[in-house]
PDB file of C-alpha atoms in Angstrom:
ATOM      1  CA  MET A   1      52.583 -34.989  49.624  1.00  0.00           C
ATOM      2  CA  SER A   2      55.294 -33.481  51.871  1.00  0.00           C
ATOM      3  CA  CYS A   3      55.409 -33.548  55.513  1.00  0.00           C
ATOM      4  CA  TRP A   4      55.576 -29.684  55.797  1.00  0.00           C
ATOM      5  CA  VAL A   5      52.164 -29.442  53.708  1.00  0.00           C
ATOM      6  CA  CYS A   6      49.526 -28.635  56.301  1.00  0.00           C
ATOM      7  CA  CYS A   7      46.711 -26.400  56.774  1.00  0.00           C
ATOM      8  CA  ASN A   8      47.784 -22.899  57.836  1.00  0.00           C
ATOM      9  CA  CYS A   9      44.748 -22.744  60.377  1.00  0.00           C
ATOM     10  CA  CYS A  10      44.463 -25.871  62.243  1.00  0.00           C
ATOM     11  CA  PHE A  11      47.868 -27.014  61.093  1.00  0.00           C
ATOM     12  CA  LEU A  12      46.855 -30.589  60.444  1.00  0.00           C
ATOM     13  CA  SER A  13      47.858 -32.730  57.835  1.00  0.00           C
ATOM     14  CA  PRO A  14      45.798 -33.787  54.943  1.00  0.00           C
ATOM     15  CA  SER A  15      43.443 -36.818  55.219  1.00  0.00           C
ATOM     16  CA  PRO A  16      40.728 -38.623  53.531  1.00  0.00           C
ATOM     17  CA  GLU A  17      38.365 -36.224  55.475  1.00  0.00           C
ATOM     18  CA  ARG A  18      40.690 -32.991  55.431  1.00  0.00           C
ATOM     19  CA  LYS A  19      41.390 -32.206  51.535  1.00  0.00           C
ATOM     20  CA  LEU A  20      43.525 -29.299  51.187  1.00  0.00           C
ATOM     21  CA  ALA A  21      43.068 -26.123  48.992  1.00  0.00           C
ATOM     22  CA  VAL A  22      45.385 -23.062  48.041  1.00  0.00           C
ATOM     23  CA  THR A  23      43.982 -19.588  48.036  1.00  0.00           C
ATOM     24  CA  SER A  24      44.824 -17.102  45.322  1.00  0.00           C
ATOM     25  CA  CYS A  25      46.571 -15.190  48.440  1.00  0.00           C
ATOM     26  CA  GLY A  26      48.976 -18.055  48.643  1.00  0.00           C
ATOM     27  CA  HIS A  27      47.635 -19.845  51.804  1.00  0.00           C
ATOM     28  CA  VAL A  28      46.974 -23.207  52.142  1.00  0.00           C
ATOM     29  CA  ILE A  29      43.505 -24.323  53.741  1.00  0.00           C
ATOM     30  CA  CYS A  30      41.964 -27.570  54.913  1.00  0.00           C
ATOM     31  CA  SER A  31      38.149 -28.491  53.760  1.00  0.00           C
ATOM     32  CA  VAL A  32      37.208 -28.348  57.574  1.00  0.00           C
ATOM     33  CA  CYS A  33      38.529 -25.136  58.185  1.00  0.00           C
ATOM     34  CA  TYR A  34      37.384 -23.593  54.940  1.00  0.00           C
ATOM     35  CA  GLN A  35      33.604 -24.709  56.013  1.00  0.00           C
ATOM     36  CA  LYS A  36      34.076 -22.719  59.439  1.00  0.00           C
ATOM     37  CA  GLY A  37      35.133 -19.421  57.195  1.00  0.00           C
ATOM     38  CA  SER A  38      33.037 -17.052  55.123  1.00  0.00           C
ATOM     39  CA  HIS A  39      33.306 -18.107  51.549  1.00  0.00           C
ATOM     40  CA  GLY A  40      35.476 -15.583  49.153  1.00  0.00           C
ATOM     41  CA  ARG A  41      37.595 -14.400  52.138  1.00  0.00           C
ATOM     42  CA  CYS A  42      40.797 -16.040  53.268  1.00  0.00           C
ATOM     43  CA  LEU A  43      40.707 -17.329  57.066  1.00  0.00           C
ATOM     44  CA  ILE A  44      44.256 -16.444  57.259  1.00  0.00           C
ATOM     45  CA  CYS A  45      44.585 -12.954  56.081  1.00  0.00           C
ATOM     46  CA  SER A  46      41.009 -11.926  55.597  1.00  0.00           C
ATOM     47  CA  SER A  47      41.619 -10.755  51.739  1.00  0.00           C
ATOM     48  CA  GLN A  48      39.433 -11.553  48.987  1.00  0.00           C
ATOM     49  CA  CYS A  49      40.422 -14.516  47.430  1.00  0.00           C
ATOM     50  CA  GLN A  50      39.832 -17.794  45.357  1.00  0.00           C
ATOM     51  CA  VAL A  51      39.935 -21.363  46.487  1.00  0.00           C
ATOM     52  CA  SER A  52      41.482 -23.935  44.345  1.00  0.00           C
ATOM     53  CA  PRO A  53      41.345 -27.655  45.763  1.00  0.00           C
ATOM     54  CA  LEU A  54      45.091 -29.488  45.547  1.00  0.00           C
ATOM     55  CA  SER A  55      44.573 -32.325  43.286  1.00  0.00           C
ATOM     56  CA  ASP A  56      46.042 -34.018  40.116  1.00  0.00           C
ATOM     57  CA  LYS A  57      43.925 -31.132  38.121  1.00  0.00           C
ATOM     58  CA  SER A  58      45.519 -28.405  39.815  1.00  0.00           C
ATOM     59  CA  SER A  59      47.516 -25.940  37.581  1.00  0.00           C
ATOM     60  CA  SER A  60      51.180 -26.618  36.803  1.00  0.00           C
ATOM     61  CA  ASP A  61      51.842 -23.468  38.777  1.00  0.00           C
ATOM     62  CA  VAL A  62      49.937 -24.607  41.619  1.00  0.00           C
ATOM     63  CA  LYS A  63      51.919 -28.239  41.347  1.00  0.00           C
ATOM     64  CA  ALA A  64      55.146 -26.421  41.188  1.00  0.00           C
ATOM     65  CA  LEU A  65      54.780 -24.690  44.670  1.00  0.00           C
ATOM     66  CA  PHE A  66      54.497 -28.431  46.141  1.00  0.00           C
ATOM     67  CA  SER A  67      57.155 -30.165  44.193  1.00  0.00           C
ATOM     68  CA  ASP A  68      60.032 -31.617  45.868  1.00  0.00           C
ATOM     69  CA  ILE A  69      62.657 -29.090  46.212  1.00  0.00           C
ATOM     70  CA  GLY A  70      65.371 -31.768  45.278  1.00  0.00           C
ATOM     71  CA  VAL A  71      63.883 -32.679  42.167  1.00  0.00           C
ATOM     72  CA  VAL A  72      63.412 -29.053  41.080  1.00  0.00           C
ATOM     73  CA  ALA A  73      66.998 -28.307  42.095  1.00  0.00           C
ATOM     74  CA  THR A  74      68.327 -31.289  40.053  1.00  0.00           C
ATOM     75  CA  ARG A  75      66.279 -30.343  37.173  1.00  0.00           C
ATOM     76  CA  HIS A  76      67.352 -26.702  37.180  1.00  0.00           C
ATOM     77  CA  LEU A  77      71.126 -27.294  37.710  1.00  0.00           C
ATOM     78  CA  THR A  78      70.985 -29.863  34.976  1.00  0.00           C
ATOM     79  CA  GLU A  79      69.692 -27.129  32.891  1.00  0.00           C
ATOM     80  CA  ILE A  80      72.209 -24.521  34.206  1.00  0.00           C
ATOM     81  CA  SER A  81      74.969 -26.909  33.732  1.00  0.00           C
ATOM     82  CA  LYS A  82      74.183 -27.344  29.922  1.00  0.00           C
ATOM     83  CA  VAL A  83      74.145 -23.677  29.587  1.00  0.00           C
ATOM     84  CA  VAL A  84      77.148 -23.076  31.347  1.00  0.00           C
ATOM     85  CA  ALA A  85      78.798 -25.820  29.416  1.00  0.00           C
ATOM     86  CA  PHE A  86      77.594 -24.373  26.116  1.00  0.00           C
ATOM     87  CA  GLN A  87      78.687 -20.815  27.020  1.00  0.00           C
ATOM     88  CA  ALA A  88      82.009 -22.140  28.192  1.00  0.00           C
ATOM     89  CA  ARG A  89      82.684 -23.740  25.063  1.00  0.00           C
ATOM     90  CA  HIS A  90      81.949 -20.914  22.793  1.00  0.00           C
ATOM     91  CA  GLN A  91      83.888 -18.270  25.062  1.00  0.00           C
ATOM     92  CA  LYS A  92      86.802 -20.807  24.605  1.00  0.00           C
ATOM     93  CA  ARG A  93      86.488 -20.845  20.725  1.00  0.00           C
ATOM     94  CA  LEU A  94      86.231 -17.129  20.851  1.00  0.00           C
ATOM     95  CA  LEU A  95      89.416 -16.884  23.215  1.00  0.00           C
ATOM     96  CA  SER A  96      91.395 -19.145  20.933  1.00  0.00           C
ATOM     97  CA  TYR A  97      90.586 -17.207  17.926  1.00  0.00           C
ATOM     98  CA  TYR A  98      91.646 -13.753  19.737  1.00  0.00           C
ATOM     99  CA  LYS A  99      94.943 -15.859  21.015  1.00  0.00           C
ATOM    100  CA  GLN A 100      95.881 -16.749  17.176  1.00  0.00           C
ATOM    101  CA  LYS A 101      94.941 -13.221  16.083  1.00  0.00           C
ATOM    102  CA  ASN A 102      97.127 -11.724  18.365  1.00  0.00           C
ATOM    103  CA  HIS A 103      99.848 -14.072  17.605  1.00  0.00           C
ATOM    104  CA  LYS A 104      99.634 -13.201  14.147  1.00  0.00           C
ATOM    105  CA  LEU A 105      99.806  -9.524  14.965  1.00  0.00           C
ATOM    106  CA  GLU A 106     102.667  -9.836  17.228  1.00  0.00           C
ATOM    107  CA  ASP A 107     104.502 -11.574  14.444  1.00  0.00           C
ATOM    108  CA  MET A 108     103.856  -8.905  11.908  1.00  0.00           C
ATOM    109  CA  LEU A 109     104.999  -6.241  14.707  1.00  0.00           C
ATOM    110  CA  ALA A 110     108.004  -7.901  14.928  1.00  0.00           C
ATOM    111  CA  THR A 111     108.530  -8.130  11.219  1.00  0.00           C
ATOM    112  CA  ILE A 112     107.891  -4.433  10.998  1.00  0.00           C
ATOM    113  CA  LYS A 113     110.043  -3.643  13.795  1.00  0.00           C
ATOM    114  CA  GLN A 114     112.868  -5.537  11.839  1.00  0.00           C
ATOM    115  CA  GLU A 115     112.133  -3.572   8.632  1.00  0.00           C
ATOM    116  CA  MET A 116     112.263  -0.234  10.216  1.00  0.00           C
ATOM    117  CA  GLN A 117     115.497  -1.036  11.833  1.00  0.00           C
ATOM    118  CA  GLN A 118     116.716  -1.930   8.363  1.00  0.00           C
ATOM    119  CA  MET A 119     115.154   1.168   6.939  1.00  0.00           C
ATOM    120  CA  GLY A 120     116.836   3.220   9.942  1.00  0.00           C
ATOM    121  CA  LYS A 121     120.325   1.939   8.799  1.00  0.00           C
ATOM    122  CA  LYS A 122     119.650   2.603   5.400  1.00  0.00           C
ATOM    123  CA  LEU A 123     118.554   6.096   6.268  1.00  0.00           C
ATOM    124  CA  ASN A 124     121.458   6.883   8.372  1.00  0.00           C
ATOM    125  CA  ASP A 125     123.649   5.707   5.470  1.00  0.00           C
ATOM    126  CA  GLN A 126     121.859   7.913   3.051  1.00  0.00           C
ATOM    127  CA  ARG A 127     122.439  11.038   5.282  1.00  0.00           C
ATOM    128  CA  ALA A 128     125.855  10.354   5.934  1.00  0.00           C
ATOM    129  CA  TYR A 129     126.249   9.812   2.106  1.00  0.00           C
ATOM    130  CA  ILE A 130     124.323  13.063   1.776  1.00  0.00           C
ATOM    131  CA  ALA A 131     126.665  14.831   4.262  1.00  0.00           C
ATOM    132  CA  LYS A 132     129.553  13.517   2.430  1.00  0.00           C
ATOM    133  CA  LEU A 133     128.429  15.018  -0.982  1.00  0.00           C
ATOM    134  CA  GLU A 134     127.436  18.413   0.701  1.00  0.00           C
ATOM    135  CA  ASN A 135     130.822  18.508   2.405  1.00  0.00           C
ATOM    136  CA  SER A 136     132.430  17.388  -0.962  1.00  0.00           C
ATOM    137  CA  LEU A 137     130.512  20.180  -2.752  1.00  0.00           C
ATOM    138  CA  GLN A 138     130.988  22.667  -0.057  1.00  0.00           C
ATOM    139  CA  HIS A 139     134.993  21.928  -0.282  1.00  0.00           C
ATOM    140  CA  HIS A 140     134.773  22.123  -4.054  1.00  0.00           C
ATOM    141  CA  SER A 141     132.646  25.357  -4.342  1.00  0.00           C
ATOM    142  CA  LEU A 142     135.223  26.795  -1.721  1.00  0.00           C
ATOM    143  CA  LYS A 143     138.095  26.004  -4.115  1.00  0.00           C
ATOM    144  CA  ALA A 144     136.580  26.868  -7.313  1.00  0.00           C
ATOM    145  CA  PRO A 145     135.778  30.601  -6.944  1.00  0.00           C
ATOM    146  CA  SER A 146     139.487  31.032  -5.886  1.00  0.00           C
ATOM    147  CA  GLN A 147     140.985  29.097  -8.806  1.00  0.00           C
ATOM    148  CA  THR A 148     138.266  30.614 -11.029  1.00  0.00           C
ATOM    149  CA  SER A 149     139.178  34.525 -10.385  1.00  0.00           C
ATOM    150  CA  SER A 150     142.941  33.818 -10.236  1.00  0.00           C
ATOM    151  CA  SER A 151     143.577  31.431 -13.089  1.00  0.00           C
ATOM    152  CA  LEU A 152     140.876  32.398 -15.436  1.00  0.00           C
ATOM    153  CA  HIS A 153     141.686  35.999 -15.509  1.00  0.00           C
ATOM    154  CA  THR A 154     144.823  37.988 -15.537  1.00  0.00           C
ATOM    155  CA  PRO A 155     145.471  40.954 -13.637  1.00  0.00           C
ATOM    156  CA  HIS A 156     144.810  42.939 -17.239  1.00  0.00           C
ATOM    157  CA  GLY A 157     141.613  41.036 -17.651  1.00  0.00           C
ATOM    158  CA  ASN A 158     142.645  38.756 -20.464  1.00  0.00           C
ATOM    159  CA  LYS A 159     142.060  35.145 -20.314  1.00  0.00           C
ATOM    160  CA  SER A 160     144.784  32.878 -19.098  1.00  0.00           C
ATOM    161  CA  ASP A 161     146.034  29.911 -21.143  1.00  0.00           C
ATOM    162  CA  VAL A 162     144.770  27.087 -18.724  1.00  0.00           C
ATOM    163  CA  PRO A 163     143.883  23.971 -20.820  1.00  0.00           C
ATOM    164  CA  GLY A 164     140.631  22.636 -20.288  1.00  0.00           C
ATOM    165  CA  LEU A 165     139.353  26.085 -18.854  1.00  0.00           C
TER     166      LEU A 165
END
């Protein structure tokens, strides 16, 4: 047993004549001091309690309280290390997936931007062509009414002899 384990009443270490027990209220008491107190009451805090002798037959919860902290820490740190490694591996895999997905989306965005530029150019070309056609139509319609009224009809209301009209 560790050197810090002693009776909370007389502060003596365990020996063949001084067996230790733990109370349900969390105190450690030796068999000599226990005999001095009233049964069912803790000598340290006076609360109602149960007393369980410390032995190889003690419950695992009680034994754990007296375990070597280095052993407990190593066991838990090993377990924590496994959990951290497992989670880190899966987080790394998830990050890799999202990086690949992001790369594909960036490529797709670049392609779409390029297509939009080409379509914008075509749209501008079409607008210019439409403007040219509208201008030509407007120019033609301005000429047509004056030709129609002067060349198709004579001042006397007769049709002129313009070929093709």
